[in-house]
XYZ file of C-alpha atoms in Angstrom:
689
model
C 97.711 89.829 124.330
C 97.143 91.135 120.849
C 94.937 94.217 120.774
C 92.117 93.844 118.249
C 89.965 96.585 116.812
C 86.716 96.310 114.887
C 87.371 97.065 111.231
C 86.640 100.702 110.463
C 87.027 100.461 106.708
C 90.414 102.318 106.759
C 91.497 103.601 103.418
C 94.998 102.423 102.421
C 95.008 104.832 99.679
C 94.081 104.676 94.307
C 90.755 110.216 75.244
C 86.692 112.336 73.104
C 90.010 110.866 71.934
C 93.504 110.710 73.349
C 95.738 113.568 72.117
C 97.238 112.791 68.740
C 100.693 113.720 70.048
C 102.319 113.621 73.433
C 100.969 116.813 75.029
C 103.244 119.689 75.913
C 103.386 121.201 79.397
C 103.719 124.675 77.869
C 100.310 124.799 76.221
C 98.429 125.915 79.343
C 95.590 128.282 78.556
C 95.621 131.838 79.772
C 92.226 131.361 81.404
C 93.367 128.464 83.550
C 96.682 130.092 84.425
C 94.756 133.063 85.744
C 92.447 130.791 87.765
C 95.338 129.197 89.651
C 97.589 131.042 92.077
C 101.131 129.976 92.829
C 102.852 127.019 91.219
C 101.587 123.440 91.508
C 103.938 120.880 93.024
C 103.600 118.626 89.968
C 103.805 119.900 86.388
C 102.092 123.119 85.388
C 98.584 122.127 86.495
C 99.081 119.273 88.969
C 99.679 116.257 86.720
C 102.876 114.519 85.653
C 102.551 114.453 81.860
C 105.939 112.785 81.417
C 104.727 109.769 83.365
C 102.036 108.972 80.767
C 102.302 106.489 77.919
C 100.187 107.994 75.162
C 101.040 105.108 72.851
C 98.525 103.174 74.951
C 94.901 103.795 74.060
C 93.045 105.160 77.083
C 90.100 102.843 76.510
C 92.321 99.766 76.398
C 94.281 100.347 79.619
C 93.626 103.677 81.257
C 96.005 102.915 84.122
C 98.961 102.520 81.733
C 97.813 105.387 79.536
C 98.022 107.713 82.533
C 101.044 106.090 84.203
C 102.848 103.800 81.751
C 106.143 105.654 81.440
C 106.332 106.104 85.214
C 105.641 102.393 85.696
C 108.313 101.407 83.169
C 111.025 103.767 84.389
C 110.523 103.647 88.160
C 112.204 101.043 90.343
C 111.051 99.933 93.756
C 113.706 100.981 96.284
C 115.543 97.987 97.708
C 114.112 98.618 101.187
C 110.470 98.764 100.040
C 107.852 96.109 99.302
C 105.979 98.463 96.987
C 106.357 102.003 95.776
C 103.852 104.630 94.719
C 102.419 108.032 95.472
C 101.628 107.068 99.057
C 105.255 106.046 99.488
C 106.533 109.313 98.063
C 104.487 111.305 100.569
C 105.348 108.935 103.420
C 109.079 109.382 102.732
C 108.663 113.151 102.610
C 106.771 113.154 105.911
C 109.340 110.786 107.396
C 112.179 113.162 106.513
C 110.277 116.081 108.028
C 109.554 114.131 111.199
C 113.193 113.043 111.427
C 114.273 116.688 111.419
C 111.834 117.344 114.262
C 113.016 114.347 116.285
C 116.689 115.218 115.884
C 116.034 118.813 116.928
C 114.130 117.690 120.012
C 116.786 115.093 120.830
C 119.531 117.710 120.615
C 117.935 119.821 123.326
C 119.144 119.597 126.901
C 115.637 118.769 128.046
C 114.547 118.334 131.632
C 113.515 114.853 132.691
C 109.830 114.181 132.127
C 109.392 116.702 129.329
C 108.128 115.566 125.948
C 111.441 116.656 124.423
C 113.271 114.295 126.789
C 110.937 111.419 125.976
C 111.195 111.877 122.223
C 114.961 112.209 122.352
C 115.524 109.279 124.693
C 113.179 106.920 122.850
C 114.999 107.638 119.606
C 118.389 107.470 121.314
C 117.627 104.129 122.943
C 116.624 102.727 119.552
C 119.860 103.912 117.971
C 122.054 102.609 120.809
C 122.764 99.248 119.168
C 125.911 98.643 121.197
C 123.913 98.559 124.442
C 121.208 96.430 122.797
C 123.783 93.881 121.614
C 125.600 93.922 124.942
C 122.424 93.199 126.910
C 121.439 90.279 124.689
C 118.298 88.499 125.869
C 118.628 89.833 129.419
C 115.824 92.443 129.125
C 113.427 89.771 127.880
C 114.457 87.175 130.448
C 111.888 88.026 133.169
C 109.082 87.445 130.667
C 110.692 84.275 129.334
C 111.134 83.056 132.908
C 107.449 83.504 133.709
C 106.621 81.412 130.648
C 109.073 78.740 131.751
C 107.574 78.734 135.247
C 104.094 77.825 133.991
C 103.183 74.308 135.138
C 99.486 73.979 134.332
C 96.961 75.084 131.752
C 95.667 77.560 134.321
C 99.142 79.085 134.481
C 99.169 79.416 130.691
C 95.733 81.023 130.772
C 97.024 83.598 133.239
C 99.785 84.509 130.773
C 97.262 84.773 127.939
C 95.454 87.377 130.049
C 98.315 89.891 129.836
C 99.276 92.439 127.221
C 102.724 90.905 126.744
C 102.139 87.359 125.535
C 100.709 85.725 122.437
C 97.405 83.920 122.817
C 94.797 82.253 120.586
C 92.383 85.119 121.170
C 92.699 88.883 121.198
C 90.820 91.669 122.950
C 90.333 95.375 122.431
C 88.174 98.218 123.680
C 85.814 99.838 121.174
C 82.596 101.862 121.192
C 79.639 99.588 121.757
C 77.760 99.161 118.456
C 74.537 98.921 120.472
C 75.219 102.260 122.185
C 78.133 104.243 120.787
C 78.228 106.628 123.739
C 79.944 103.907 125.795
C 82.757 101.398 125.306
C 82.658 97.630 125.249
C 85.178 94.782 124.925
C 85.829 93.109 121.590
C 87.018 89.477 121.540
C 88.288 87.868 118.347
C 90.352 85.090 116.822
C 94.142 85.386 116.998
C 97.240 83.289 117.540
C 98.846 82.932 114.101
C 102.367 83.958 113.141
C 101.821 84.095 109.375
C 99.608 86.941 108.105
C 96.414 84.976 107.522
C 94.940 81.481 107.596
C 95.386 81.226 103.805
C 99.149 81.047 104.280
C 98.627 77.826 106.230
C 95.828 76.317 104.154
C 96.414 77.255 100.501
C 98.516 74.795 98.514
C 100.283 77.582 96.600
C 101.759 78.928 99.842
C 103.961 75.930 100.696
C 107.186 77.913 100.204
C 106.050 80.448 102.804
C 105.192 77.662 105.249
C 108.598 76.048 104.762
C 110.353 79.352 105.386
C 108.267 80.039 108.493
C 109.044 76.624 109.977
C 112.753 77.229 109.442
C 112.412 80.702 110.962
C 110.845 79.338 114.155
C 113.758 76.943 114.538
C 116.212 79.771 113.864
C 114.773 81.860 116.702
C 115.334 79.041 119.192
C 118.855 78.514 117.879
C 119.679 82.217 118.227
C 118.314 82.177 121.765
C 120.570 79.229 122.626
C 117.601 76.971 123.377
C 117.895 73.281 122.667
C 115.826 71.104 120.356
C 114.733 73.982 118.114
C 113.654 71.756 115.225
C 111.150 69.692 117.214
C 109.872 72.774 119.039
C 109.383 74.506 115.700
C 107.394 71.616 114.266
C 105.136 71.443 117.321
C 104.500 75.205 117.174
C 103.767 75.081 113.468
C 101.392 72.142 113.919
C 99.595 74.060 116.676
C 99.208 77.130 114.493
C 97.981 74.951 111.629
C 95.207 73.641 113.885
C 94.291 77.196 114.871
C 94.321 78.338 111.226
C 91.923 75.560 110.261
C 89.352 77.058 112.650
C 89.818 80.714 111.689
C 87.176 82.577 109.773
C 87.948 83.891 106.303
C 88.754 87.539 105.720
C 85.412 88.112 103.999
C 83.428 86.593 106.881
C 85.520 88.514 109.419
C 84.513 91.856 107.874
C 80.792 91.000 107.743
C 79.277 92.988 110.599
C 76.154 90.839 110.621
C 78.309 87.761 111.261
C 80.820 89.250 113.715
C 78.316 91.173 115.838
C 77.717 88.617 118.600
C 77.246 90.351 121.979
C 77.458 87.998 124.944
C 77.315 88.428 128.709
C 80.248 86.942 130.600
C 78.506 83.715 131.490
C 77.822 83.018 127.811
C 81.379 83.907 126.783
C 82.780 81.702 129.544
C 80.545 78.820 128.444
C 81.638 79.243 124.821
C 85.216 78.243 125.686
C 85.365 77.238 129.368
C 88.924 75.962 128.911
C 90.164 79.566 128.432
C 88.945 80.854 131.827
C 87.561 84.077 130.355
C 85.963 85.166 133.631
C 89.300 85.148 135.465
C 91.225 86.419 132.432
C 89.007 89.441 131.869
C 89.219 90.339 135.540
C 93.020 90.087 135.385
C 93.044 92.401 132.343
C 90.742 94.888 134.045
C 87.915 94.091 131.652
C 85.430 92.554 134.074
C 82.077 94.098 134.852
C 81.229 94.749 131.205
C 77.567 94.158 130.360
C 78.286 92.312 127.119
C 81.405 91.259 125.239
C 81.373 91.535 121.454
C 82.585 88.149 120.181
C 83.614 88.343 116.533
C 84.156 84.716 115.515
C 82.393 82.494 118.074
C 83.197 79.181 116.400
C 86.914 80.058 116.259
C 86.907 81.013 119.941
C 85.105 77.794 120.823
C 87.630 75.793 118.806
C 90.513 77.678 120.450
C 89.294 76.397 123.804
C 89.292 72.823 122.583
C 92.741 73.181 120.984
C 94.057 74.781 124.153
C 92.911 71.897 126.318
C 94.281 69.242 123.943
C 97.718 70.859 123.576
C 100.337 70.057 126.252
C 101.610 72.839 128.490
C 105.167 72.503 127.191
C 104.013 73.182 123.621
C 102.202 76.321 124.770
C 105.374 77.374 126.595
C 107.449 76.973 123.445
C 104.769 78.746 121.401
C 104.708 81.750 123.741
C 108.502 81.826 124.020
C 108.928 81.941 120.259
C 106.311 84.632 119.778
C 107.624 86.753 122.621
C 111.119 86.809 121.148
C 109.841 87.315 117.592
C 107.537 90.195 118.484
C 110.367 91.995 120.297
C 113.092 91.252 117.736
C 113.694 94.917 116.936
C 114.713 95.582 120.547
C 117.040 92.578 120.716
C 120.534 91.991 119.282
C 120.985 92.417 115.558
C 120.845 88.702 114.755
C 117.230 88.476 115.968
C 116.274 91.634 114.124
C 117.879 90.394 110.898
C 116.187 86.988 111.111
C 112.800 88.604 111.697
C 113.284 90.890 108.692
C 114.389 88.001 106.486
C 111.082 86.248 107.226
C 108.562 89.067 107.305
C 110.355 91.568 105.087
C 112.070 89.474 102.421
C 110.180 86.167 102.298
C 106.662 87.501 102.752
C 107.082 90.855 101.011
C 110.083 90.528 98.704
C 112.034 93.410 100.265
C 115.710 93.156 99.355
C 117.250 94.963 102.309
C 116.085 96.351 105.622
C 115.550 100.075 105.946
C 118.322 102.056 107.666
C 117.964 101.894 111.422
C 117.638 105.664 111.798
C 114.578 105.716 109.513
C 113.063 102.810 111.381
C 113.679 104.773 114.560
C 111.857 107.753 113.102
C 108.859 105.539 112.375
C 109.016 104.101 115.885
C 108.982 107.506 117.560
C 106.529 108.934 115.027
C 104.152 106.090 115.800
C 104.588 105.680 119.553
C 104.847 109.403 120.352
C 103.067 110.466 117.198
C 101.075 113.390 118.491
C 104.099 114.803 120.315
C 106.033 115.242 117.061
C 102.776 115.760 115.166
C 102.171 119.101 116.831
C 105.431 120.439 115.440
C 104.777 118.807 112.068
C 101.448 120.608 111.734
C 102.975 123.954 112.663
C 105.658 123.570 110.005
C 103.993 121.704 107.169
C 100.226 122.200 107.240
C 99.203 125.800 106.536
C 95.797 126.987 107.810
C 94.629 127.721 104.262
C 94.968 124.024 103.408
C 92.592 123.137 106.233
C 90.131 125.781 105.020
C 90.295 124.549 101.436
C 89.755 120.960 102.566
C 86.740 121.954 104.632
C 85.240 123.504 101.521
C 85.984 120.420 99.437
C 84.390 118.127 102.012
C 81.290 120.337 102.114
C 81.098 120.247 98.311
C 81.363 116.441 98.281
C 78.634 116.107 100.901
C 76.381 118.404 98.866
C 77.079 116.408 95.710
C 76.269 113.131 97.424
C 73.119 114.598 98.931
C 71.925 115.453 95.432
C 72.779 111.987 94.183
C 70.869 110.384 97.059
C 67.821 112.535 96.398
C 67.781 111.446 92.743
C 68.741 107.800 93.226
C 66.234 105.804 91.211
C 66.718 102.420 92.909
C 66.205 103.689 96.495
C 62.735 104.072 97.996
C 61.765 107.168 99.979
C 61.851 105.531 103.426
C 65.422 104.273 102.977
C 66.414 107.547 101.321
C 65.268 109.539 104.348
C 67.501 107.447 106.622
C 70.436 107.747 104.215
C 70.082 111.530 104.100
C 69.884 111.659 107.887
C 73.097 109.664 108.162
C 74.857 111.900 105.639
C 73.754 115.012 107.526
C 75.463 113.779 110.695
C 78.835 112.928 109.113
C 81.648 114.480 111.129
C 84.764 115.407 109.132
C 88.104 115.805 110.945
C 90.829 117.486 108.935
C 94.544 117.837 109.537
C 95.021 117.259 113.249
C 93.111 116.710 116.518
C 91.729 119.572 118.558
C 93.320 118.155 121.704
C 96.753 116.524 121.811
C 97.611 113.355 123.686
C 99.105 113.684 127.170
C 102.270 111.577 127.634
C 103.064 112.760 131.171
C 102.446 109.324 132.722
C 104.935 107.638 130.384
C 108.485 106.913 131.529
C 111.228 106.806 128.857
C 114.907 106.054 129.545
C 117.843 106.712 127.264
C 119.531 103.331 127.851
C 116.536 100.978 127.967
C 114.885 100.370 124.606
C 113.303 97.087 125.670
C 111.890 98.657 128.808
C 110.705 101.705 126.878
C 108.695 99.561 124.471
C 107.262 97.524 127.330
C 106.238 100.663 129.205
C 104.728 102.117 126.039
C 102.538 99.016 125.668
C 101.484 99.291 129.297
C 100.839 103.048 128.951
C 98.631 102.509 125.911
C 96.712 99.701 127.586
C 96.172 101.844 130.690
C 94.701 104.559 128.467
C 92.300 102.052 126.937
C 91.242 100.839 130.380
C 90.596 104.436 131.410
C 88.444 104.846 128.308
C 86.349 101.856 129.329
C 85.286 103.644 132.503
C 83.945 106.755 130.799
C 81.900 107.951 127.836
C 83.260 107.494 124.332
C 85.879 110.079 123.403
C 84.788 111.391 120.013
C 87.870 113.620 119.792
C 90.400 110.758 119.688
C 92.241 110.242 116.389
C 93.219 106.842 114.945
C 96.709 108.024 113.956
C 98.998 111.067 114.196
C 98.674 113.991 111.751
C 101.809 113.115 109.730
C 100.150 109.869 108.567
C 99.550 109.456 104.824
C 96.106 107.881 104.998
C 92.414 108.619 105.461
C 89.616 106.689 107.136
C 85.962 106.311 108.015
C 84.830 105.094 111.435
C 81.313 103.623 111.226
C 80.894 103.590 115.012
C 81.502 107.351 115.188
C 80.242 108.262 111.705
C 83.477 110.236 111.293
C 85.759 110.740 108.303
C 89.367 111.627 109.051
C 91.950 113.231 106.756
C 95.311 113.784 108.482
C 97.686 116.467 107.303
C 100.087 113.893 105.833
C 97.815 113.004 102.907
C 96.864 116.588 102.165
C 99.817 117.094 99.826
C 100.311 116.728 96.068
C 99.312 114.658 94.142
C 96.288 114.206 96.404
C 95.776 117.848 97.280
C 97.488 120.967 96.002
C 95.850 124.390 96.520
C 97.731 125.658 93.453
C 96.665 122.878 91.082
C 93.861 122.842 88.541
C 90.497 122.238 90.208
C 89.985 119.070 88.161
C 93.098 117.596 89.784
C 91.945 118.262 93.333
C 88.457 116.947 92.665
C 89.765 113.840 90.872
C 92.357 113.124 93.577
C 91.542 114.212 97.142
C 87.923 114.882 96.162
C 87.508 111.241 95.176
C 89.310 110.171 98.375
C 86.832 112.258 100.365
C 84.014 110.642 98.414
C 85.570 107.234 99.074
C 85.481 107.800 102.831
C 81.932 109.167 102.715
C 81.023 106.133 100.629
C 82.259 103.798 103.360
C 79.286 104.908 105.406
C 77.119 103.372 102.701
C 79.173 100.389 101.510
C 78.180 96.776 102.092
C 79.171 96.979 105.783
C 78.989 100.692 106.606
C 75.340 100.767 105.576
C 74.553 98.463 108.501
C 75.238 101.359 110.903
C 72.837 104.183 111.726
C 73.439 107.930 111.754
C 74.841 107.730 115.300
C 77.044 104.679 114.620
C 74.684 102.112 116.115
C 73.904 98.872 114.319
C 70.393 99.133 112.894
C 68.782 97.870 109.710
C 67.298 100.991 108.139
C 66.830 99.425 104.712
C 63.524 98.292 103.273
C 63.558 94.788 101.860
C 63.101 95.930 98.260
C 65.858 98.555 98.358
C 68.178 96.139 100.151
C 67.745 93.619 97.343
C 68.525 96.277 94.746
C 71.701 97.281 96.583
C 72.870 93.696 96.928
C 72.227 93.005 93.248
C 74.455 95.911 92.259
C 77.120 94.986 94.798
C 77.166 91.365 93.616
C 77.722 92.492 90.032
C 80.618 94.709 91.116
C 82.121 91.879 93.164
C 81.954 89.545 90.166
C 83.890 92.066 88.074
C 86.718 92.296 90.606
C 86.854 88.554 91.216
C 87.855 88.197 87.568
C 90.974 90.353 87.953
C 94.284 88.478 88.296
C 97.411 90.568 89.051
C 99.508 87.432 89.672
C 99.187 84.325 87.537
C 96.855 81.850 89.208
C 95.781 84.293 91.947
C 92.750 86.554 91.827
C 91.291 89.516 93.632
C 88.668 88.441 96.177
C 85.685 90.519 95.113
C 83.797 89.813 98.332
C 86.719 90.646 100.648
C 87.489 93.878 98.751
C 83.833 94.828 98.302
C 83.798 97.751 100.738
C 86.863 99.412 99.245
C 85.661 98.834 95.674
C 82.292 100.400 96.476
C 84.172 103.264 98.133
C 86.304 103.826 95.034
C 83.383 103.656 92.618
C 81.042 105.804 94.673
C 83.792 108.214 95.651
C 84.747 108.941 92.063
C 81.093 109.375 91.114
C 80.540 111.823 93.973
C 83.698 113.736 93.137
C 82.749 114.024 89.462
C 79.336 115.418 90.419
C 81.004 117.883 92.812
C 83.425 118.940 90.066
C 80.502 119.617 87.721
C 78.884 121.735 90.440
C 82.161 123.601 90.834
C 82.259 124.363 87.118
C 78.637 125.514 87.198
C 79.422 127.942 90.007
C 82.624 129.374 88.596
C 82.858 128.804 84.883
C 79.386 128.521 83.335
C 79.780 124.759 83.394
C 82.832 124.738 81.128
C 86.439 123.991 81.974
C 89.194 125.212 79.661
C 91.269 122.772 77.632
C 94.818 122.512 78.979
C 97.591 120.788 77.068
C 94.943 119.181 74.890
C 92.983 117.746 77.823
C 89.443 118.708 78.756
C 88.499 119.261 82.385
C 86.765 115.877 82.466
C 89.873 114.153 81.138
C 92.076 115.904 83.699
C 89.700 114.777 86.449
C 90.102 111.091 85.562
C 93.849 111.456 85.006
C 94.148 112.808 88.548
C 92.488 109.671 89.917
C 94.836 107.438 87.939
C 97.884 109.417 89.063
C 97.310 108.905 92.791
C 97.224 105.121 92.278
C 100.603 104.831 90.581
C 102.214 101.932 92.369
C 104.657 99.090 91.781
C 104.573 95.900 93.853
C 107.021 93.131 94.548
C 105.426 89.791 93.707
C 105.517 88.445 97.273
C 104.025 91.636 98.622
C 101.226 91.473 96.064
C 100.471 87.856 97.003
C 100.418 88.903 100.660
C 98.056 91.769 99.887
C 95.651 89.596 97.938
C 95.204 87.544 101.111
C 95.202 90.301 103.723
C 94.466 93.714 102.173
C 90.804 94.716 101.647
C 91.931 97.142 98.915
C 92.282 95.959 95.325
C 95.664 96.358 93.604
C 96.175 99.825 92.198
C 95.605 99.028 88.527
C 92.082 97.871 89.385
C 91.445 100.868 91.600
C 91.818 102.744 88.330
C 90.668 100.523 85.454
C 88.096 98.640 87.514
C 86.400 101.893 88.494
C 86.458 104.036 85.358
C 85.033 101.318 83.103
C 81.795 101.575 85.115
C 81.410 105.357 84.662
C 79.576 106.767 81.637
C 81.406 110.078 82.040
C 84.771 108.379 81.480
C 83.541 106.817 78.232
C 82.406 110.247 77.051
C 85.597 111.988 78.162
C 87.935 109.643 76.275
C 85.717 108.474 73.433
C 85.737 104.856 74.592
C 83.795 102.492 72.330
C 82.960 98.803 72.122
C 86.226 98.326 70.213
C 88.241 99.109 73.365
C 89.426 96.481 75.859
C 87.932 98.152 78.942
C 84.538 98.663 77.326
C 81.522 97.386 79.202
C 78.058 97.532 77.640
C 75.892 100.090 79.464
C 73.747 97.376 81.016
C 76.849 95.748 82.577
C 78.193 98.941 84.148
C 77.585 99.113 87.871
C 76.328 102.289 89.488
C 75.536 102.209 93.197
C 75.988 105.671 94.641
């Protein structure tokens, strides 16, 4: 059973005239040098000047102006699908976490301690000789229960477990009608390729061909007969499911996916799927209403289920069970899985070393266990204090912008200000760490360890369902390089992993921090007011607090922004989906606007409104350069195609160029005129927040 979560708008983290000559890093002013303490991680004030291409005019391609030399001289590592500033920090955090894991693993820890569990989980992953020797034996009990199914009811019983693939998924989330309690989320599922577009779009035939061959390969590796015909039947089944799936843009529209139903209505929607018995088997019975995301897809899944023979469902579940556990099976399965999902779908040339993959496994599955040590070693208290101040400054800046917003009426403004006042920032790490005492980990049983981890995590979710919503829970461990907004909790979260240069550096020029992490903070705040986040109230409940007139004004601005992004094509013949990426684009645009206002307030409070010129750059120019720097990224073509279909974030060049061309302050900072390629007439520039 695939666990599904309601989208929480997670961030996947983005001259006057240009200097006449390539600027020198030694020209820092005495005033600014005095203002900073310590040495920045990057350059002399927080920006990599050598990565620029000043032969490019800022107003023609600001992304290349700020990053062109880096883009031209950097190569994507052979084990990566893309490479950028997020990757740099992720690798650094990975190395730090690996040191922690190896230290814990080296201890002669007593059984049941967290040190023993960390060490044995990592050790079982690295014990490839035992994995190869065991073959499919660890998976056999689960394959046998699939083989033993004789009826559709038997298949339904397997769907209602956490171990097997099914055409629907469930998860436990705060109830949007009352965010003090949990409810059950039910949504479309069942595909092996990343999205329905991979099945339906003509341009994706090569991916479909490779996937069909991969299915057959899995059966061949497992020593199961008639792999080719089984593969075709499975692919045909998934094609039918894909034809009923909702699009990505519809699946992120809270007004469309918010469909609460009591059990009798859910059961009647797809009676073939036996939801009443299945939910009871999963421990999810007795819930007042179930939140059904894509009702027509669930209804169609019931019809497809009934019309598909039991033996096809058996083959389907067998394939997916082996595929989803490939990393814990002999090397041939692992290699085949990587060839499909790493190389074919993302263009990665070679798989990452197994030890690094093991670090990511432990860092994800026991993330808060190693995260405690990570925070102690790599996240100083002063960084948390500085971030708290930055968040407060961004909130104040946005409050001022809301109060002066000309297109918003007073009634809507009052609700917006109330929502902003209740934002809850979480910085660095959780106040309470996860308890792993109920988890059993063995040194010689990787497959069993992963199975028990899944069961442990599901048991924790079931326990959540019985009580009030835990507002202290974090979506990921502190070493994660990411940030997020949760509309159901009205919380913004910034883990320690992202609070490093180039995003945040306490020793860098203030313009850098405001243009980088300040804009990321603004981005996450902005998610509370993007096209979907604005549907939630100050306490995370779904409520329409917009007047009709102000709603129309918002939608007009959002539609204009979406049209801009829908015209961007990073791969020939393929375009950004402006509707699917709308929330992230609004977050980027509003976040940079908020951060620029906060930076101006900072200058007013410290420097009489004036920033010194450093290396020929004004404070305003440095601010926008900081934003461009954090979005340095190279993509492999297949990965970019994959992202266009599945990632709600626009490609990095548009997270830079697509944003700045809408901001008057950027035009003023770099002397951009109608002769420049990125120029938009003032009436075509979009300003929302």
